[in-house]
PDB file of C-alpha atoms in Angstrom:
ATOM      1  CA  MET K   1      18.602   7.967  19.426  1.00  0.00           C
ATOM      2  CA  GLY K   2      16.890   5.782  16.021  1.00  0.00           C
ATOM      3  CA  GLU K   3      20.042   6.266  13.860  1.00  0.00           C
ATOM      4  CA  ASP K   4      21.686   3.117  14.825  1.00  0.00           C
ATOM      5  CA  ILE K   5      19.236   1.150  17.143  1.00  0.00           C
ATOM      6  CA  THR K   6      17.082  -2.235  15.412  1.00  0.00           C
ATOM      7  CA  GLU K   7      14.501  -3.007  14.825  1.00  0.00           C
ATOM      8  CA  LEU K   8      14.600  -5.834  17.184  1.00  0.00           C
ATOM      9  CA  GLU K   9      15.796  -3.362  19.858  1.00  0.00           C
ATOM     10  CA  PHE K  10      13.394  -0.433  19.307  1.00  0.00           C
ATOM     11  CA  TYR K  11      10.284  -2.664  18.854  1.00  0.00           C
ATOM     12  CA  GLY K  12      10.841  -5.511  21.210  1.00  0.00           C
ATOM     13  CA  ASP K  13       8.430  -8.457  21.310  1.00  0.00           C
ATOM     14  CA  SER K  14       6.093  -5.991  19.093  1.00  0.00           C
ATOM     15  CA  LEU K  15       8.721  -7.090  16.631  1.00  0.00           C
ATOM     16  CA  LEU K  16       6.914 -10.232  16.189  1.00  0.00           C
ATOM     17  CA  LEU K  17       3.477  -9.289  15.988  1.00  0.00           C
ATOM     18  CA  TYR K  18       4.240  -6.696  12.893  1.00  0.00           C
ATOM     19  CA  ASP K  19       6.053  -8.993  10.914  1.00  0.00           C
ATOM     20  CA  SER K  20       3.384 -12.026  11.938  1.00  0.00           C
ATOM     21  CA  VAL K  21       0.786  -9.394  10.220  1.00  0.00           C
ATOM     22  CA  LEU K  22       2.765  -9.252   7.561  1.00  0.00           C
ATOM     23  CA  ILE K  23       2.977 -12.851   6.637  1.00  0.00           C
ATOM     24  CA  GLU K  24      -0.807 -13.206   7.158  1.00  0.00           C
ATOM     25  CA  LEU K  25      -1.481 -10.408   5.075  1.00  0.00           C
ATOM     26  CA  SER K  26       0.510 -11.666   2.101  1.00  0.00           C
ATOM     27  CA  SER K  27      -0.620 -15.210   2.936  1.00  0.00           C
ATOM     28  CA  ARG K  28      -4.234 -13.551   1.891  1.00  0.00           C
ATOM     29  CA  ILE K  29      -2.935 -12.114  -1.303  1.00  0.00           C
ATOM     30  CA  ASN K  30      -1.336 -15.457  -2.642  1.00  0.00           C
ATOM     31  CA  ILE K  31      -4.248 -16.630  -1.771  1.00  0.00           C
ATOM     32  CA  ILE K  32      -6.410 -13.946  -4.069  1.00  0.00           C
ATOM     33  CA  ARG K  33      -3.693 -14.835  -6.529  1.00  0.00           C
ATOM     34  CA  LYS K  34      -3.982 -18.489  -6.704  1.00  0.00           C
ATOM     35  CA  ALA K  35      -7.701 -18.135  -7.013  1.00  0.00           C
ATOM     36  CA  ASN K  36      -7.713 -16.667 -10.315  1.00  0.00           C
ATOM     37  CA  ILE K  37      -5.158 -18.883 -11.340  1.00  0.00           C
ATOM     38  CA  ILE K  38      -7.131 -22.411 -10.393  1.00  0.00           C
ATOM     39  CA  HIS K  39     -10.483 -20.377 -11.846  1.00  0.00           C
ATOM     40  CA  ASN K  40      -8.223 -19.600 -15.356  1.00  0.00           C
ATOM     41  CA  GLU K  41      -8.073 -15.876 -15.049  1.00  0.00           C
ATOM     42  CA  ARG K  42      -5.979 -13.065 -15.035  1.00  0.00           C
ATOM     43  CA  ASP K  43      -3.954 -12.712 -11.588  1.00  0.00           C
ATOM     44  CA  PRO K  44      -4.897  -8.885 -10.701  1.00  0.00           C
ATOM     45  CA  ILE K  45      -1.472  -8.691  -8.534  1.00  0.00           C
ATOM     46  CA  GLU K  46       1.773  -7.608 -10.282  1.00  0.00           C
ATOM     47  CA  ASN K  47       3.614  -7.925  -6.922  1.00  0.00           C
ATOM     48  CA  VAL K  48       3.841  -7.235  -3.356  1.00  0.00           C
ATOM     49  CA  LYS K  49       6.050  -5.066  -1.083  1.00  0.00           C
ATOM     50  CA  THR K  50       5.825  -5.002   2.608  1.00  0.00           C
ATOM     51  CA  ARG K  51       7.790  -3.591   5.467  1.00  0.00           C
ATOM     52  CA  ILE K  52       8.225  -2.614   9.161  1.00  0.00           C
ATOM     53  CA  LYS K  53       8.710   1.091   9.781  1.00  0.00           C
ATOM     54  CA  SER K  54      11.991   1.537  10.336  1.00  0.00           C
ATOM     55  CA  PRO K  55      12.620   2.637  14.104  1.00  0.00           C
ATOM     56  CA  LYS K  56      14.000   5.717  12.855  1.00  0.00           C
ATOM     57  CA  SER K  57      11.311   7.027  10.889  1.00  0.00           C
ATOM     58  CA  MET K  58       8.770   5.795  13.680  1.00  0.00           C
ATOM     59  CA  ILE K  59      10.500   8.067  16.203  1.00  0.00           C
ATOM     60  CA  ASN K  60      10.109  11.049  14.197  1.00  0.00           C
ATOM     61  CA  LYS K  61       6.428  10.145  13.311  1.00  0.00           C
ATOM     62  CA  LEU K  62       5.317   9.958  17.739  1.00  0.00           C
ATOM     63  CA  LYS K  63       7.482  13.169  18.060  1.00  0.00           C
ATOM     64  CA  MET K  64       5.290  14.739  15.319  1.00  0.00           C
ATOM     65  CA  LYS K  65       2.025  13.766  17.432  1.00  0.00           C
ATOM     66  CA  GLY K  66       3.895  14.978  20.870  1.00  0.00           C
ATOM     67  CA  LEU K  67       3.836  11.152  21.682  1.00  0.00           C
ATOM     68  CA  GLU K  68       7.274   9.893  23.797  1.00  0.00           C
ATOM     69  CA  PRO K  69       8.971   8.247  21.068  1.00  0.00           C
ATOM     70  CA  VAL K  70       9.460   4.539  22.645  1.00  0.00           C
ATOM     71  CA  ALA K  71       7.879   1.415  20.982  1.00  0.00           C
ATOM     72  CA  GLU K  72       5.000   1.313  24.251  1.00  0.00           C
ATOM     73  CA  SER K  73       3.296   4.638  22.116  1.00  0.00           C
ATOM     74  CA  ILE K  74       2.768   3.300  18.760  1.00  0.00           C
ATOM     75  CA  ARG K  75      -0.124   0.826  20.293  1.00  0.00           C
ATOM     76  CA  GLY K  76      -3.217   3.112  19.835  1.00  0.00           C
ATOM     77  CA  ASN K  77      -1.753   5.997  18.192  1.00  0.00           C
ATOM     78  CA  VAL K  78       0.178   4.629  15.389  1.00  0.00           C
ATOM     79  CA  THR K  79      -1.141   2.329  12.565  1.00  0.00           C
ATOM     80  CA  ASP K  80       0.782   1.492  10.057  1.00  0.00           C
ATOM     81  CA  ALA K  81       4.310   0.570  11.661  1.00  0.00           C
ATOM     82  CA  ALA K  82       3.344  -2.591   9.350  1.00  0.00           C
ATOM     83  CA  GLY K  83       3.011  -1.758   5.358  1.00  0.00           C
ATOM     84  CA  MET K  84       2.067  -4.160   2.972  1.00  0.00           C
ATOM     85  CA  ARG K  85       2.140  -2.051  -0.659  1.00  0.00           C
ATOM     86  CA  VAL K  86      -0.107  -4.054  -3.453  1.00  0.00           C
ATOM     87  CA  ILE K  87       1.088  -3.601  -6.550  1.00  0.00           C
ATOM     88  CA  CYS K  88      -1.960  -4.628  -9.893  1.00  0.00           C
ATOM     89  CA  THR K  89      -2.031  -3.879 -13.557  1.00  0.00           C
ATOM     90  CA  TYR K  90      -5.250  -1.869 -13.854  1.00  0.00           C
ATOM     91  CA  ILE K  91      -7.561   0.704 -11.585  1.00  0.00           C
ATOM     92  CA  ASP K  92     -10.123  -1.779 -11.345  1.00  0.00           C
ATOM     93  CA  ASP K  93      -8.314  -4.788 -10.236  1.00  0.00           C
ATOM     94  CA  VAL K  94      -6.828  -2.181  -7.071  1.00  0.00           C
ATOM     95  CA  TYR K  95     -10.646  -1.854  -6.130  1.00  0.00           C
ATOM     96  CA  LYS K  96     -11.263  -5.509  -6.727  1.00  0.00           C
ATOM     97  CA  VAL K  97      -8.610  -6.575  -4.605  1.00  0.00           C
ATOM     98  CA  ALA K  98      -9.228  -3.844  -1.201  1.00  0.00           C
ATOM     99  CA  SER K  99     -12.916  -5.560  -1.888  1.00  0.00           C
ATOM    100  CA  ILE K 100     -11.645  -9.336  -1.357  1.00  0.00           C
ATOM    101  CA  LEU K 101      -9.766  -8.188   1.457  1.00  0.00           C
ATOM    102  CA  ALA K 102     -12.165  -6.583   3.167  1.00  0.00           C
ATOM    103  CA  SER K 103     -15.161  -9.011   2.702  1.00  0.00           C
ATOM    104  CA  GLN K 104     -12.938 -11.100   4.748  1.00  0.00           C
ATOM    105  CA  LYS K 105     -14.333 -11.116   8.429  1.00  0.00           C
ATOM    106  CA  ASP K 106     -11.743 -11.284  10.742  1.00  0.00           C
ATOM    107  CA  ILE K 107     -10.196  -8.382   8.716  1.00  0.00           C
ATOM    108  CA  THR K 108     -11.421  -5.207  10.668  1.00  0.00           C
ATOM    109  CA  VAL K 109     -11.175  -2.379   8.196  1.00  0.00           C
ATOM    110  CA  LEU K 110     -10.055   0.973  10.376  1.00  0.00           C
ATOM    111  CA  GLU K 111      -9.874   3.529   7.375  1.00  0.00           C
ATOM    112  CA  THR K 112      -9.909   4.303   3.767  1.00  0.00           C
ATOM    113  CA  LYS K 113      -8.137   6.960   1.858  1.00  0.00           C
ATOM    114  CA  ASP K 114      -8.818   6.572  -1.690  1.00  0.00           C
ATOM    115  CA  TYR K 115      -6.221   9.287  -3.610  1.00  0.00           C
ATOM    116  CA  ILE K 116      -7.414   7.568  -6.963  1.00  0.00           C
ATOM    117  CA  LYS K 117     -10.320   9.071  -7.028  1.00  0.00           C
ATOM    118  CA  ASN K 118      -9.735  12.062  -5.069  1.00  0.00           C
ATOM    119  CA  PRO K 119      -5.483  12.982  -5.844  1.00  0.00           C
ATOM    120  CA  LYS K 120      -3.067  14.236  -3.105  1.00  0.00           C
ATOM    121  CA  PRO K 121      -2.532  18.018  -4.904  1.00  0.00           C
ATOM    122  CA  SER K 122       0.905  16.785  -5.809  1.00  0.00           C
ATOM    123  CA  GLY K 123      -0.776  14.203  -8.120  1.00  0.00           C
ATOM    124  CA  TYR K 124      -0.279  11.532  -5.427  1.00  0.00           C
ATOM    125  CA  ARG K 125      -2.486   8.243  -6.487  1.00  0.00           C
ATOM    126  CA  SER K 126      -3.124   5.168  -4.559  1.00  0.00           C
ATOM    127  CA  TYR K 127      -5.932   3.307  -2.355  1.00  0.00           C
ATOM    128  CA  HIS K 128      -5.134   3.370   1.115  1.00  0.00           C
ATOM    129  CA  MET K 129      -6.780   1.692   4.140  1.00  0.00           C
ATOM    130  CA  ILE K 130      -6.033   0.743   7.559  1.00  0.00           C
ATOM    131  CA  VAL K 131      -6.526  -2.865   8.956  1.00  0.00           C
ATOM    132  CA  GLU K 132      -6.802  -4.915  11.656  1.00  0.00           C
ATOM    133  CA  LEU K 133      -6.243  -9.203  12.178  1.00  0.00           C
ATOM    134  CA  PRO K 134      -6.131 -11.549  14.621  1.00  0.00           C
ATOM    135  CA  ILE K 135      -2.472 -12.629  15.462  1.00  0.00           C
ATOM    136  CA  TYR K 136      -2.016 -15.411  17.893  1.00  0.00           C
ATOM    137  CA  ILE K 137       1.019 -15.537  19.548  1.00  0.00           C
ATOM    138  CA  SER K 138       1.051 -19.751  21.533  1.00  0.00           C
ATOM    139  CA  ASP K 139      -2.893 -19.033  22.892  1.00  0.00           C
ATOM    140  CA  THR K 140      -2.949 -15.509  22.952  1.00  0.00           C
ATOM    141  CA  CYS K 141      -4.814 -13.304  20.924  1.00  0.00           C
ATOM    142  CA  HIS K 142      -3.958 -10.414  19.697  1.00  0.00           C
ATOM    143  CA  ARG K 143      -5.645  -7.332  17.116  1.00  0.00           C
ATOM    144  CA  VAL K 144      -2.429  -5.925  15.096  1.00  0.00           C
ATOM    145  CA  CYS K 145      -2.957  -3.535  12.882  1.00  0.00           C
ATOM    146  CA  ALA K 146      -1.359  -2.664   9.222  1.00  0.00           C
ATOM    147  CA  GLU K 147      -1.640  -0.232   6.572  1.00  0.00           C
ATOM    148  CA  VAL K 148      -2.010  -1.580   3.027  1.00  0.00           C
ATOM    149  CA  GLN K 149      -1.569   0.755  -0.546  1.00  0.00           C
ATOM    150  CA  LEU K 150      -2.641  -0.578  -3.038  1.00  0.00           C
ATOM    151  CA  ARG K 151      -2.091   0.936  -6.791  1.00  0.00           C
ATOM    152  CA  THR K 152      -1.268   0.489  -9.886  1.00  0.00           C
ATOM    153  CA  LEU K 153       2.742  -0.255 -12.038  1.00  0.00           C
ATOM    154  CA  SER K 154       2.568   3.328 -13.209  1.00  0.00           C
ATOM    155  CA  MET K 155       1.314   4.489 -10.077  1.00  0.00           C
ATOM    156  CA  ASP K 156       3.457   3.242  -7.917  1.00  0.00           C
ATOM    157  CA  PHE K 157       6.741   3.657 -10.767  1.00  0.00           C
ATOM    158  CA  TRP K 158       5.203   7.837 -10.431  1.00  0.00           C
ATOM    159  CA  ALA K 159       5.143   7.831  -6.035  1.00  0.00           C
ATOM    160  CA  SER K 160       8.868   6.664  -6.339  1.00  0.00           C
ATOM    161  CA  LEU K 161      10.029   9.959  -7.938  1.00  0.00           C
ATOM    162  CA  GLU K 162       7.832  11.910  -6.210  1.00  0.00           C
ATOM    163  CA  HIS K 163       9.254  10.392  -2.239  1.00  0.00           C
ATOM    164  CA  GLN K 164      12.708  12.092  -4.456  1.00  0.00           C
ATOM    165  CA  ILE K 165      11.755  15.221  -5.144  1.00  0.00           C
ATOM    166  CA  ARG K 166       9.928  15.341  -1.562  1.00  0.00           C
ATOM    167  CA  TYR K 167      13.308  14.432   0.470  1.00  0.00           C
ATOM    168  CA  LYS K 168      16.039  15.379  -2.230  1.00  0.00           C
ATOM    169  CA  HIS K 169      15.095  19.193  -1.358  1.00  0.00           C
ATOM    170  CA  ASP K 170      18.466  20.509  -2.463  1.00  0.00           C
ATOM    171  CA  ILE K 171      17.912  19.437  -6.074  1.00  0.00           C
ATOM    172  CA  PRO K 172      17.302  22.494  -8.188  1.00  0.00           C
ATOM    173  CA  SER K 173      14.342  23.706  -9.675  1.00  0.00           C
ATOM    174  CA  HIS K 174      12.276  22.011  -6.957  1.00  0.00           C
ATOM    175  CA  LYS K 175       9.361  23.712  -7.645  1.00  0.00           C
ATOM    176  CA  MET K 176       9.253  23.379 -11.556  1.00  0.00           C
ATOM    177  CA  ILE K 177      10.173  19.406 -10.881  1.00  0.00           C
ATOM    178  CA  GLY K 178       7.262  18.886  -8.714  1.00  0.00           C
ATOM    179  CA  ALA K 179       4.723  20.890 -11.246  1.00  0.00           C
ATOM    180  CA  GLU K 180       6.087  18.754 -14.375  1.00  0.00           C
ATOM    181  CA  LEU K 181       5.278  15.131 -12.377  1.00  0.00           C
ATOM    182  CA  LYS K 182       1.956  16.579 -11.384  1.00  0.00           C
ATOM    183  CA  ARG K 183       1.331  16.888 -15.219  1.00  0.00           C
ATOM    184  CA  CYS K 184       2.794  13.542 -15.630  1.00  0.00           C
ATOM    185  CA  ALA K 185       0.816  12.471 -12.834  1.00  0.00           C
ATOM    186  CA  ASP K 186      -2.513  13.631 -14.796  1.00  0.00           C
ATOM    187  CA  GLU K 187      -1.288  12.052 -18.137  1.00  0.00           C
ATOM    188  CA  VAL K 188      -0.703   8.577 -16.587  1.00  0.00           C
ATOM    189  CA  ALA K 189      -4.230   8.560 -15.230  1.00  0.00           C
ATOM    190  CA  SER K 190      -5.580   9.277 -18.520  1.00  0.00           C
ATOM    191  CA  VAL K 191      -3.840   6.722 -19.745  1.00  0.00           C
ATOM    192  CA  GLU K 192      -4.604   4.461 -17.649  1.00  0.00           C
ATOM    193  CA  MET K 193      -8.035   4.887 -18.073  1.00  0.00           C
ATOM    194  CA  ASN K 194      -6.923   4.516 -21.980  1.00  0.00           C
ATOM    195  CA  PHE K 195      -5.994   0.855 -21.038  1.00  0.00           C
ATOM    196  CA  LEU K 196      -8.897   0.028 -19.167  1.00  0.00           C
ATOM    197  CA  THR K 197     -11.359   1.045 -22.485  1.00  0.00           C
ATOM    198  CA  ILE K 198      -8.725  -1.291 -24.474  1.00  0.00           C
ATOM    199  CA  ARG K 199      -8.533  -4.116 -22.454  1.00  0.00           C
ATOM    200  CA  ASP K 200     -12.154  -4.106 -22.867  1.00  0.00           C
ATOM    201  CA  MET K 201     -13.165  -3.625 -25.705  1.00  0.00           C
ATOM    202  CA  ILE K 202     -10.175  -6.689 -26.799  1.00  0.00           C
ATOM    203  CA  ASN K 203     -12.293  -8.962 -24.052  1.00  0.00           C
ATOM    204  CA  SER K 204     -15.768  -7.677 -25.578  1.00  0.00           C
ATOM    205  CA  ILE K 205     -14.207  -9.304 -29.508  1.00  0.00           C
ATOM    206  CA  LYS K 206     -13.338 -12.248 -27.130  1.00  0.00           C
ATOM    207  CA  ASN K 207     -16.531 -12.579 -25.597  1.00  0.00           C
ATOM    208  CA  ASN K 208     -18.428 -12.565 -29.269  1.00  0.00           C
ATOM    209  CA  GLN K 209     -15.972 -15.188 -30.862  1.00  0.00           C
ATOM    210  CA  GLU K 210     -16.799 -18.122 -28.084  1.00  0.00           C
TER     211      GLU K 210
END
């Protein structure tokens, strides 16, 4: 089970809720971007990706938790069936966007994990939020959870490479490549801080010229 089953076959009516929460979150992100444009401010977001966890992946997760591998086991036990990845330009943009989402009254932040300030041993860096939003289907309100990952372009590029290393165990010199990726993650973190400094220097010069 899980190899050929479709999302609709596995999730059933819940699929509409997961689709809807991603549509709602995407709308919030678009409004943040448009607000910056209207106020002649820099767009802090490069792009946005959304996904609903595949049946195979969700089934494996439920089994690891010791739960029956059916959609009914998700509620109250799994909060990342729906996921959004927000790719930002600079590190401070990550925290800016996260703060805006958290400040919206109908969004409840259930959990945050700051892997930027506290990277994983592998070097992985990103800011994770588990949020809960009201989703209205006809006249019924459902509170639906989703995971929001915020990271920079370089963090996202690094994570895609690290993902291949973790899941393709037949790659020769797996440990050596993992160690090299960790070194690259540290270097990327240093370069990103340098970019922030350069950006702030340029902005300071512009402000003094005005």
